[in-house]
Amino acid sequence: MRYALDVQYVGKQYAGSQIQFDKDGLEIKPTIQGELERGICTLLTGVLIESFNKIRPVKTVFSGRTDRGVNAKGQVAHFDWDNDIVASKFVYQLNEILPPDISVSNLRIVPDDFHAQKSAKKRYYRYEFVNRKYKQAFDGDLLRVKFPINLSRMQEALNYLLGEHDFSSFKSSGTLNPSRVCTLYDVKCSRVDDKVFIDIIGNRFLYNMVRTIVGTLLKIEGHNLSPWHMKDVLEAKDRSKAGQTVSPYGLTLMKVEY
């Protein structure tokens, strides 16, 4: 049977979501996937596994990879197991043995052809930063933008990204997938007190794409460029035209839709 889990995590202490192995096939810790699979295997097999090699008793598939430092409130992962699992008991026990910055909120049976990554239709990311000259004790790791920003201008710039486009200008060199075309269904910026939120919903995202879009927005605002500059960057299909890739802290995968 195939099961799907809803997963939440704070990514600061992890080398990304995807489990990684060294040249000898041994696990490089810590990762979200590694910790999650360790907990699942402990519950289902009764064996505590300190470290994995590439052959694991249970393998999870995530809806998408998140980088070092990126958080998730709505990550989805699936795995296969032959026997029945009592959802409420499993979720409780799994949360008890997972690290404090990783949790699961739901376990459900899904069709055998369900695939956490390939079946996903939309992914919703939020980037949060502080817009204030001086730091405050509870800012944590959030990016602090010291110059004033104009939400109307930022929204105008974001609107140029709506629809299907080649987003080559917003990808990092580490992108392995040759496809550069994505569709953005909704882009929105908002503000609550001195915190600014950039919400982006799309069918898929390139490596560091959201963080580079935010960096380009801040470049436009910081240099008082026209919002039209975002369109020029998009159409250039040239990474050097975009802004910096901002810090991963403050980026959260909010929801995955199927």
XYZ file of C-alpha atoms in Angstrom:
258
model
C 0.000 0.000 0.000
C 1.038 3.573 -0.564
C 0.848 6.132 2.237
C 1.192 9.919 2.156
C 2.452 12.065 5.027
C 2.040 15.795 5.640
C 5.373 17.049 6.957
C 6.515 20.271 8.621
C 10.060 21.323 9.454
C 12.410 24.167 10.274
C 15.293 23.782 7.864
C 18.026 25.735 9.622
C 19.887 22.736 11.057
C 19.657 20.526 7.949
C 21.537 20.162 4.688
C 18.277 20.403 2.753
C 15.351 18.016 2.520
C 16.864 15.358 0.266
C 18.944 12.548 1.721
C 22.557 12.652 0.509
C 25.317 10.053 0.249
C 29.075 10.320 -0.034
C 31.233 8.587 -2.647
C 31.198 5.392 -0.566
C 27.393 5.297 -0.508
C 27.103 6.323 3.141
C 24.589 8.875 4.388
C 25.649 12.455 4.890
C 23.652 13.789 7.819
C 21.553 15.606 8.711
C 18.718 15.943 6.181
C 14.955 16.098 6.589
C 14.426 12.947 4.530
C 17.067 11.043 6.462
C 15.530 11.914 9.833
C 12.007 11.153 8.610
C 12.984 7.765 7.151
C 14.923 6.909 10.307
C 11.798 7.495 12.371
C 9.518 5.586 9.991
C 11.892 2.613 9.838
C 12.168 2.507 13.619
C 8.389 2.283 13.968
C 7.737 -0.145 11.121
C 10.692 -2.513 11.546
C 11.426 -2.108 15.250
C 15.099 -1.569 14.415
C 16.892 1.671 15.261
C 18.995 2.664 12.251
C 21.838 5.052 13.046
C 22.901 5.613 9.438
C 21.632 4.582 5.999
C 23.332 3.385 2.886
C 21.588 3.627 -0.474
C 19.559 0.493 0.305
C 16.950 1.605 2.871
C 14.063 -0.411 4.366
C 11.626 2.415 3.601
C 12.152 5.130 1.013
C 10.161 8.359 1.025
C 9.487 10.554 -2.005
C 8.972 14.268 -1.317
C 6.811 16.650 -3.356
C 9.922 18.647 -4.080
C 13.388 19.347 -2.809
C 13.980 22.236 -0.422
C 17.456 23.657 0.125
C 19.509 24.085 3.272
C 17.737 26.475 5.630
C 14.336 26.389 3.882
C 11.267 25.574 5.980
C 8.048 23.708 5.187
C 4.554 23.850 6.614
C 2.954 21.796 3.855
C 5.525 19.321 2.529
C 4.097 16.002 1.308
C 5.955 12.687 1.173
C 4.849 9.193 0.182
C 6.194 5.734 0.987
C 5.146 2.128 0.400
C 4.480 -0.485 3.097
C 2.779 -3.868 2.756
C 0.909 -3.883 6.062
C -1.888 -1.765 7.506
C -0.827 1.235 9.554
C -3.075 2.795 12.209
C -2.797 6.467 11.268
C -3.460 8.157 14.617
C -1.092 5.873 16.523
C 1.610 6.103 13.869
C 1.519 9.922 13.685
C 1.701 10.238 17.478
C 4.600 7.798 17.810
C 6.504 9.218 14.884
C 6.309 12.738 16.292
C 7.633 11.462 19.614
C 10.853 10.173 18.038
C 11.451 12.814 15.358
C 13.763 15.753 16.183
C 11.892 18.724 17.683
C 12.159 20.773 14.469
C 10.453 18.100 12.299
C 6.861 16.930 12.679
C 4.070 15.179 10.779
C 0.388 16.072 10.991
C -1.396 13.434 8.935
C -1.026 9.961 7.428
C -3.400 8.685 4.767
C -3.694 5.852 2.259
C -3.398 7.045 -1.345
C -3.837 5.265 -4.706
C -0.904 3.181 -5.899
C -0.295 5.591 -8.779
C -0.088 8.616 -6.470
C 3.349 10.256 -6.592
C 4.166 13.036 -4.142
C 6.290 14.856 -6.728
C 4.835 13.947 -10.122
C 1.166 14.139 -9.080
C 1.510 17.649 -7.651
C -0.344 20.380 -9.564
C 0.583 23.505 -7.611
C 3.202 24.510 -5.057
C 2.852 27.544 -2.812
C 5.941 29.248 -1.394
C 6.167 32.251 0.935
C 9.224 34.420 1.518
C 9.189 36.593 4.636
C 11.567 39.407 5.513
C 11.780 42.387 7.868
C 11.642 45.938 6.490
C 13.196 48.075 9.207
C 16.423 50.028 9.666
C 17.238 48.622 13.099
C 17.276 45.026 14.245
C 15.069 43.659 17.000
C 15.762 40.761 19.324
C 13.080 38.530 17.828
C 14.005 38.974 14.158
C 15.772 35.630 14.289
C 17.372 34.690 10.972
C 14.995 36.705 8.793
C 16.532 38.951 6.149
C 16.358 42.616 7.206
C 15.900 45.177 4.417
C 16.874 48.602 5.726
C 15.612 50.873 2.919
C 11.889 51.719 2.507
C 9.984 49.593 0.001
C 6.858 50.336 -2.000
C 4.392 47.434 -2.092
C 2.542 48.793 -5.131
C 5.746 48.917 -7.169
C 6.730 45.441 -5.999
C 3.342 44.039 -6.948
C 3.569 45.635 -10.386
C 6.972 44.017 -10.899
C 5.706 40.612 -9.715
C 2.762 40.730 -12.118
C 5.129 40.455 -15.083
C 5.986 36.932 -13.909
C 2.427 35.587 -14.103
C 1.778 32.837 -16.639
C 4.067 30.404 -18.432
C 7.618 31.615 -19.054
C 11.204 30.522 -19.420
C 12.625 31.439 -15.994
C 16.300 30.939 -16.898
C 17.145 34.370 -15.460
C 16.050 33.203 -12.012
C 17.756 29.829 -11.793
C 21.047 29.026 -10.118
C 23.819 27.135 -11.853
C 23.113 24.062 -9.725
C 19.885 23.302 -11.609
C 20.149 19.785 -13.027
C 16.726 19.679 -14.691
C 17.146 21.028 -18.257
C 13.579 22.359 -18.349
C 13.423 26.084 -17.590
C 9.709 26.658 -18.247
C 7.377 27.178 -15.274
C 3.868 28.545 -14.835
C 3.082 31.001 -12.063
C -0.611 31.155 -11.161
C -0.514 33.795 -8.441
C 2.063 36.272 -7.116
C 1.375 38.634 -4.276
C 3.183 40.873 -1.819
C 1.716 42.046 1.480
C 2.788 43.619 4.714
C 1.920 43.202 8.393
C 3.614 45.873 10.529
C 7.281 45.688 9.503
C 7.168 42.173 8.043
C 6.785 41.730 4.290
C 5.475 38.556 2.655
C 6.027 37.462 -0.949
C 3.595 34.659 -1.881
C 4.137 32.730 -5.110
C 2.090 29.805 -6.440
C 3.320 27.828 -9.444
C 3.304 24.398 -11.010
C 7.038 23.957 -10.410
C 10.102 25.976 -9.420
C 13.727 26.008 -10.515
C 16.634 25.763 -8.088
C 16.705 28.982 -5.983
C 14.045 30.548 -8.236
C 11.905 32.111 -5.492
C 14.913 33.496 -3.635
C 16.264 35.052 -6.842
C 12.892 36.600 -7.677
C 12.889 38.206 -4.212
C 16.459 39.380 -4.745
C 15.435 40.987 -8.034
C 12.496 42.736 -6.355
C 14.871 44.173 -3.770
C 17.306 45.244 -6.487
C 14.489 47.130 -8.213
C 13.445 48.834 -4.992
C 16.959 49.488 -3.701
C 18.070 51.135 -6.948
C 14.708 52.798 -7.692
C 14.413 50.971 -11.013
C 11.158 50.795 -12.927
C 8.974 47.753 -12.135
C 9.286 47.094 -15.879
C 12.845 45.974 -15.123
C 11.418 42.637 -13.930
C 10.028 42.027 -17.428
C 13.391 42.878 -18.985
C 15.128 40.407 -16.654
C 12.594 37.675 -17.416
C 12.904 38.094 -21.178
C 16.716 38.233 -21.061
C 16.947 34.575 -19.936
C 20.285 35.564 -18.389
C 21.032 34.959 -14.698
C 23.459 37.881 -14.572
C 20.587 40.310 -15.195
C 18.680 39.312 -12.048
C 19.317 40.276 -8.443
C 21.133 38.315 -5.783
C 19.840 35.034 -4.407
C 18.671 36.069 -0.951
C 19.068 34.090 2.265
C 17.089 30.824 2.548
C 15.897 31.821 6.012
C 12.368 33.121 5.643
C 11.457 30.845 2.703
C 8.714 28.324 3.494
C 6.921 25.718 1.384
C 3.380 26.473 2.530
C 1.230 24.003 0.604
C 1.194 21.444 -2.212
C -1.999 20.900 -4.206
C -2.920 17.694 -6.054
